Short mmCIF file of C-alpha atoms in Angstrom, two decimals:
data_model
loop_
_atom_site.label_atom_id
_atom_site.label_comp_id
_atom_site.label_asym_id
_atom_site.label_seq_id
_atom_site.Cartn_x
_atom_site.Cartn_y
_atom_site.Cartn_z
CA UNK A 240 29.13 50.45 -137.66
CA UNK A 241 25.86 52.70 -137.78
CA UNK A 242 25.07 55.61 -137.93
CA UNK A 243 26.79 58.49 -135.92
CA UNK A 244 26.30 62.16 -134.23
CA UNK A 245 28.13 65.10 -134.87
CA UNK A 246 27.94 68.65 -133.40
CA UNK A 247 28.37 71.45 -135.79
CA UNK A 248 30.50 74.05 -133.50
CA UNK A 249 29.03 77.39 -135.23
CA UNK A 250 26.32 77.49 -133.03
CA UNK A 251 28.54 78.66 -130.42
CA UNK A 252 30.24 81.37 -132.20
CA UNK A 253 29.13 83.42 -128.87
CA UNK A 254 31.30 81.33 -126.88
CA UNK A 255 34.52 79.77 -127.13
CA UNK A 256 35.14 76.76 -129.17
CA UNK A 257 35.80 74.87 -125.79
CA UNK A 258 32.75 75.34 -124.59
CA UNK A 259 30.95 73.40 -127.76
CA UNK A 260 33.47 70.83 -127.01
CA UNK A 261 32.22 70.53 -123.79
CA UNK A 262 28.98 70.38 -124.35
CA UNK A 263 29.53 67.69 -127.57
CA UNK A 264 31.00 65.41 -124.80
CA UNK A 265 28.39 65.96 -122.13
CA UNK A 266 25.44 65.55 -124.15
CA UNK A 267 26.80 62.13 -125.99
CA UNK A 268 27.88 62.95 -129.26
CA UNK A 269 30.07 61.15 -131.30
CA UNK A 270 32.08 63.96 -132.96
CA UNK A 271 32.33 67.57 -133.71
CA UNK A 272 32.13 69.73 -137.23
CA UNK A 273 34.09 72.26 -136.77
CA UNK A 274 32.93 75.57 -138.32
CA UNK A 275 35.83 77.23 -139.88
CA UNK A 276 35.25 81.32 -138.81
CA UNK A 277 36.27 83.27 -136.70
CA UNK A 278 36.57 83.77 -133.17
CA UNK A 279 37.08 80.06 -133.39
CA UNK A 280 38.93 78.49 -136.59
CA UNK A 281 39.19 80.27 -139.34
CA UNK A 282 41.79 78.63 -141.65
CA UNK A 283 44.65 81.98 -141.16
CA UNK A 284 44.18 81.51 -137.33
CA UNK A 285 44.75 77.65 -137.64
CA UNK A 286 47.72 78.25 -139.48
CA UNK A 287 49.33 80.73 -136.91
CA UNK A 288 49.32 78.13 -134.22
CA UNK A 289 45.69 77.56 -133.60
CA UNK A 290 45.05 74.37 -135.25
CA UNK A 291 47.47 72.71 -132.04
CA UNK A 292 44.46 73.71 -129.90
CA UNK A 293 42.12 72.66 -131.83
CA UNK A 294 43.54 69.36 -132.07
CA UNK A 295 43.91 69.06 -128.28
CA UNK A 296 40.56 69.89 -127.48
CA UNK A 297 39.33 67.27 -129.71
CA UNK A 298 42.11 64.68 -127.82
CA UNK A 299 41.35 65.93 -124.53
CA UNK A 300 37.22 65.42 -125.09
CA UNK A 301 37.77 62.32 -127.09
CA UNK A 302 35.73 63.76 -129.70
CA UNK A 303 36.78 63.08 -133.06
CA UNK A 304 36.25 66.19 -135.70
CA UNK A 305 34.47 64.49 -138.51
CA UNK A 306 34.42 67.57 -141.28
CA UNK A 307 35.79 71.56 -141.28
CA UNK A 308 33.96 73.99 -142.37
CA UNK A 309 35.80 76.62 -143.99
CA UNK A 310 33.86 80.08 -144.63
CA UNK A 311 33.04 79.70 -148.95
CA UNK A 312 29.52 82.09 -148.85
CA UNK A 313 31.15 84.90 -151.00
CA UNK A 314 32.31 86.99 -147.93
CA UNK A 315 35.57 87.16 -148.93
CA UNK A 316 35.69 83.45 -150.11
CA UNK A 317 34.20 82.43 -153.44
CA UNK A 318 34.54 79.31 -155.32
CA UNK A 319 32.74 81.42 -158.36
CA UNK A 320 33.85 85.15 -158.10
CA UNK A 321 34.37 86.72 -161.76
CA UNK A 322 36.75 88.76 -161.10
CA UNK A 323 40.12 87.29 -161.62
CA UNK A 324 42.39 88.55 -158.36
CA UNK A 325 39.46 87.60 -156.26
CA UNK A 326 39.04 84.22 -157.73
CA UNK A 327 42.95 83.56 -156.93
CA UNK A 328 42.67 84.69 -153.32
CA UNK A 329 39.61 82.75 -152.93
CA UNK A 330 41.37 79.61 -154.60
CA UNK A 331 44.96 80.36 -152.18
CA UNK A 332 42.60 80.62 -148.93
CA UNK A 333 40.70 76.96 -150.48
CA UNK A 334 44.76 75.58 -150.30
CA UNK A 335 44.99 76.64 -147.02
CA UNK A 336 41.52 75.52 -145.84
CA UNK A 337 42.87 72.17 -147.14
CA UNK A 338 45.84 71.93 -145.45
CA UNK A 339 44.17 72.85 -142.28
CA UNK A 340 41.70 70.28 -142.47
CA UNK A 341 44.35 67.88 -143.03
CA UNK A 342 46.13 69.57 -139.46
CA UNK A 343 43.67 69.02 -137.52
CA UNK A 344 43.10 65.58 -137.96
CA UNK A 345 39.28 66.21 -140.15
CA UNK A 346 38.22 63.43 -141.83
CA UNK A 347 36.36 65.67 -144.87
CA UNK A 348 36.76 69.85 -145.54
CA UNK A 349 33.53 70.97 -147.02
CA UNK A 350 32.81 72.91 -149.78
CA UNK A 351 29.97 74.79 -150.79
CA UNK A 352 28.91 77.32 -153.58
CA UNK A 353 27.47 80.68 -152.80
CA UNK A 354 25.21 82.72 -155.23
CA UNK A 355 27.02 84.42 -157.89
CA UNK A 356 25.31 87.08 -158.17
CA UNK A 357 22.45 88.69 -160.36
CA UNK A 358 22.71 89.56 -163.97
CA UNK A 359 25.90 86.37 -164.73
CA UNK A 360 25.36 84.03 -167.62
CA UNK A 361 25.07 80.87 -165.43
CA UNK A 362 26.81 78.30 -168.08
CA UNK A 363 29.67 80.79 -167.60
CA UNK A 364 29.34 80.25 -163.94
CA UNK A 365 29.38 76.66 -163.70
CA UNK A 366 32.62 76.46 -166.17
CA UNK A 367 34.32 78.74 -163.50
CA UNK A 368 33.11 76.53 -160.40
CA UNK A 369 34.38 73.09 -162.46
CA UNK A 370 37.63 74.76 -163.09
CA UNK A 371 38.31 75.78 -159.47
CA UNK A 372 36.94 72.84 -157.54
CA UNK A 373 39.09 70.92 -160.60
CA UNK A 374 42.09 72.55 -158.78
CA UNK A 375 41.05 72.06 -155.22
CA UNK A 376 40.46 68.40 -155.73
CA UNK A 377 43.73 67.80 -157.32
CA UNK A 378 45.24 69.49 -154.90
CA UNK A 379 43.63 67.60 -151.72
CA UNK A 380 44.49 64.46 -152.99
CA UNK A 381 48.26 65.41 -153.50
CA UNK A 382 48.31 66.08 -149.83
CA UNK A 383 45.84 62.77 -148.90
CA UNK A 384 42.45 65.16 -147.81
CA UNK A 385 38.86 64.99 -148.94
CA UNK A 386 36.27 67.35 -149.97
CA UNK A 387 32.61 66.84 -149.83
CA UNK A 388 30.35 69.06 -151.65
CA UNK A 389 27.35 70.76 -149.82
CA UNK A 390 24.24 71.50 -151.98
CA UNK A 391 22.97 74.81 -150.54
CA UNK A 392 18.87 75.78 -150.35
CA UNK A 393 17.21 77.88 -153.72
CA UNK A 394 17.63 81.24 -150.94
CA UNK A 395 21.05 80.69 -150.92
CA UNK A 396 22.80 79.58 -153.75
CA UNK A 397 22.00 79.08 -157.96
CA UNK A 398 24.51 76.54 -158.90
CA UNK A 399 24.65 73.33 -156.53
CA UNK A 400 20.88 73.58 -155.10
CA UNK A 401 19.99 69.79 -156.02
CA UNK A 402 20.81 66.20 -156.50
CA UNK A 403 21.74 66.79 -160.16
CA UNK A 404 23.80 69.61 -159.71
CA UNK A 405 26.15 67.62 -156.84
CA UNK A 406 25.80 64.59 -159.70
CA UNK A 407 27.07 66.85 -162.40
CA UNK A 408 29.69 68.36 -160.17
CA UNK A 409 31.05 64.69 -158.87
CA UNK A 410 30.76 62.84 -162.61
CA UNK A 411 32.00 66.26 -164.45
CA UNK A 412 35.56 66.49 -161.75
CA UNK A 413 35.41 62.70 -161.46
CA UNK A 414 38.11 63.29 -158.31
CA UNK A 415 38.39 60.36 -155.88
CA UNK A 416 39.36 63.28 -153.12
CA UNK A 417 36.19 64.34 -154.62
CA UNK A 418 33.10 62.97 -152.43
CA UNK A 419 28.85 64.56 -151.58
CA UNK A 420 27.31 65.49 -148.49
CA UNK A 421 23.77 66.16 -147.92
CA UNK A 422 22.22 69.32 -146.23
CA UNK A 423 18.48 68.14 -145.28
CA UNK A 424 17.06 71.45 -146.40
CA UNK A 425 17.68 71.43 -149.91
CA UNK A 426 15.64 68.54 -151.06
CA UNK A 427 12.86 69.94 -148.47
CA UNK A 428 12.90 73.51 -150.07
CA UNK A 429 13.35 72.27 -153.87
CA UNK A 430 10.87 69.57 -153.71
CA UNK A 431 12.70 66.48 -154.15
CA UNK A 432 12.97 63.41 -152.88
CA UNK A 433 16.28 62.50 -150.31
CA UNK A 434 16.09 59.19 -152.37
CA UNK A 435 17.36 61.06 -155.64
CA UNK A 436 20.90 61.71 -153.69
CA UNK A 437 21.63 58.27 -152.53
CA UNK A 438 20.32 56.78 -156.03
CA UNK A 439 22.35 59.17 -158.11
CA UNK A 440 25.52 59.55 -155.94
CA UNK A 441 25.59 56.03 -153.96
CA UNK A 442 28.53 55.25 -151.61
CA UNK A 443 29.32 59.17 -152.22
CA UNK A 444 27.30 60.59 -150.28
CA UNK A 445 29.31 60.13 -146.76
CA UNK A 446 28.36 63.43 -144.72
CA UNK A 447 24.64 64.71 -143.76
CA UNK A 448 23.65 68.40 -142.02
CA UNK A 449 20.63 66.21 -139.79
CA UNK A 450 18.46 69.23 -139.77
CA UNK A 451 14.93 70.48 -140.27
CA UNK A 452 13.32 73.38 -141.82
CA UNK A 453 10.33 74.28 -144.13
CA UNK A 454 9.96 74.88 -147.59
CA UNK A 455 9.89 78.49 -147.90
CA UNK A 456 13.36 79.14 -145.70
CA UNK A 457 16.94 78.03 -145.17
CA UNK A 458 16.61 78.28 -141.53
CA UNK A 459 18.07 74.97 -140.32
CA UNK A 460 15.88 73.61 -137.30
CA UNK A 461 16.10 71.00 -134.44
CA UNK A 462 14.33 67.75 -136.19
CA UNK A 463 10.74 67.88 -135.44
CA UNK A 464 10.53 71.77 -135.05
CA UNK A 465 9.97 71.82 -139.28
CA UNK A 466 8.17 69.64 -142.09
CA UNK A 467 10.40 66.84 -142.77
CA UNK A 468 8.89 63.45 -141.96
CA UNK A 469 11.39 62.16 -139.82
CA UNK A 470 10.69 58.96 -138.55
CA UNK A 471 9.92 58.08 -142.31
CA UNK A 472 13.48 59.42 -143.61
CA UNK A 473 15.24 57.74 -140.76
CA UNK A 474 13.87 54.13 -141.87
CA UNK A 475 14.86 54.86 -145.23
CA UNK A 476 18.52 56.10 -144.01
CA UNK A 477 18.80 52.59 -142.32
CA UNK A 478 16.90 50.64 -145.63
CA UNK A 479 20.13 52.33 -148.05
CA UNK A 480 22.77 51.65 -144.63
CA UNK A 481 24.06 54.69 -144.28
CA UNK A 482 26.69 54.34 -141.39
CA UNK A 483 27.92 58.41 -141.62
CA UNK A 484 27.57 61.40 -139.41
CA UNK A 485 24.63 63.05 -138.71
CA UNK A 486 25.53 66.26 -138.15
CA UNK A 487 23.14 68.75 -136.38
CA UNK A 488 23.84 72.47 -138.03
CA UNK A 489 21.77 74.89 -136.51
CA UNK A 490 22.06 78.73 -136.66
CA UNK A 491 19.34 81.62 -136.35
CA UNK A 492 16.84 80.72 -134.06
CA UNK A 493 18.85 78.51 -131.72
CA UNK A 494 21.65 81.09 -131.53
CA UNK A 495 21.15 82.52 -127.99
CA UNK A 496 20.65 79.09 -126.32
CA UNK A 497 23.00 76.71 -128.05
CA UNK A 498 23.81 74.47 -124.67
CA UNK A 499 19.91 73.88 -125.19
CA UNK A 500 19.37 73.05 -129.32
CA UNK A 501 22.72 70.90 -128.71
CA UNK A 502 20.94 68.81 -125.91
CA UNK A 503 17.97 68.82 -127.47
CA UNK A 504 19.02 67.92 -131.05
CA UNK A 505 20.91 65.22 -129.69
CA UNK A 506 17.68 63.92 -127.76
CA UNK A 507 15.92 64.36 -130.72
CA UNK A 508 18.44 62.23 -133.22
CA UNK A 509 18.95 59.29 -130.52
CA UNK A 510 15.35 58.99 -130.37
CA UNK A 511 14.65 58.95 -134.08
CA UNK A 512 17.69 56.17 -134.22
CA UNK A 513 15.98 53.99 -131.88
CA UNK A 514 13.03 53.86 -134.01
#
């Protein structure tokens, strides 16, 4: 089957969601990841009637939407918030975020954990993050949806940062609604190899953020505009046959001229594919 390209619709929070559509289908991508905030999708809006359009855009574009990304950075969602009445609103909206995936037709809803915030014991953390994602997965597979689990960079996040920590969260849940995705900037800004994710989480892993960056920031880049050795980690994605989406997430310095990182990026990938 091989490997696939997805456009990650965030970068276009300037526009509206058509318009990354649009410019998914003109460039040559195979599918869209469909940021979950608002103006464009956030999981409330879906559920008043937006999730129709969102659906018909990806129909009308033939554009399949491979993953939705709900907002989970702490701001107002938390998958790790201490306080109890928070937690529960967090864990409702996660339900929701769910179901909407499931509406629309997206193959995977993605999860991610935010920092936790200074001065927490972190064992006490990591129970709390188990127990919700523990609900959450039970819950997507009683309504037939999958959640992947995004490591997040050392700047961002204490909890799921590497390979281990996705591991520990997979083996610990053991959830076959359960599943890993891989954000190219955490190994690069941890210092590990991408080989430890495919070697510890195998047939898993089904979801990669294609992106770029450099140790010392979360920034996710164009390929080639960072560190990361490319042509090298492509061989290696073909050597383990991956056959997923590579999904090109880009945000901060890309964000006035997203027509351009989309066409680029997408130059960029094919390229690398050809070898």
């Amino acid at each position: 089957m091989g490997m696939k390209i997805a456009l990650f619709t965030g970068g276009f929070s300037k526009y509206p969601i058509e318009r990354a559509f649009e410019a998914a289908a003109n460039y040559g991508y195979d599918g869209v990841e469909i940021g979950g905030f608002r103006p464009h999708a956030y999981a409330p809006d879906l559920k008043r009637g937006g999730a129709a359009k969102i659906k018909k855009l990806s129909e009308d574009y033939g554009l399949p939407i491979v993953s939705y990304v709900p907002e989970n950075t702490g701001s107002p969602y938390s998958l790790v918030f201490e306080d109890k009445r928070l937690n529960q609103d967090s864990l409702d909206y996660f339900k929701l975020t769910l179901e909407m995936a499931k509406e629309i037709d997206s193959t995977y809803c993605m999860f991610a954990c935010n920092h936790p915030g200074f001065g927490r014991n972190k064992e006490d953390v990591k129970k709390l993050f188990i127990e919700n994602l523990t609900i959450l997965s039970e819950y997507a597979e009683s309504i037939g949806q999958t959640i992947i689990l995004e490591p997040v960079t050392p700047y961002e996040g204490t909890i799921i940062t590497t390979s281990d920590d996705v591991y520990w969260a997979l083996s610990t849940i053991n959830s076959p609604a359960l599943k890993a995705m891989l954000d190219l900037a955490c190994p690069h800004t941890v210092g590990e190899p991408v080989a430890n994710y495919f070697e510890k989480l195998g047939k898993d892993l089904v979801h990669i953020h294609f992106v770029d960056s450099t140790a010392d920031s979360e920034d996710h880049l164009i390929p080639g505009d960072g560190t990361i050795d490319f042509p090298r980690l492509v061989n290696y994605l073909y050597e383990v046959g991956y056959d997923g989406h590579l999904s090109l997430e880009l945000f901060s310095r890309y964000e006035n001229e997203p027509f351009y990182a989309a066409q680029r990026g997408q130059q960029v990938i094919s390229e690398l594919l050809r070898r």
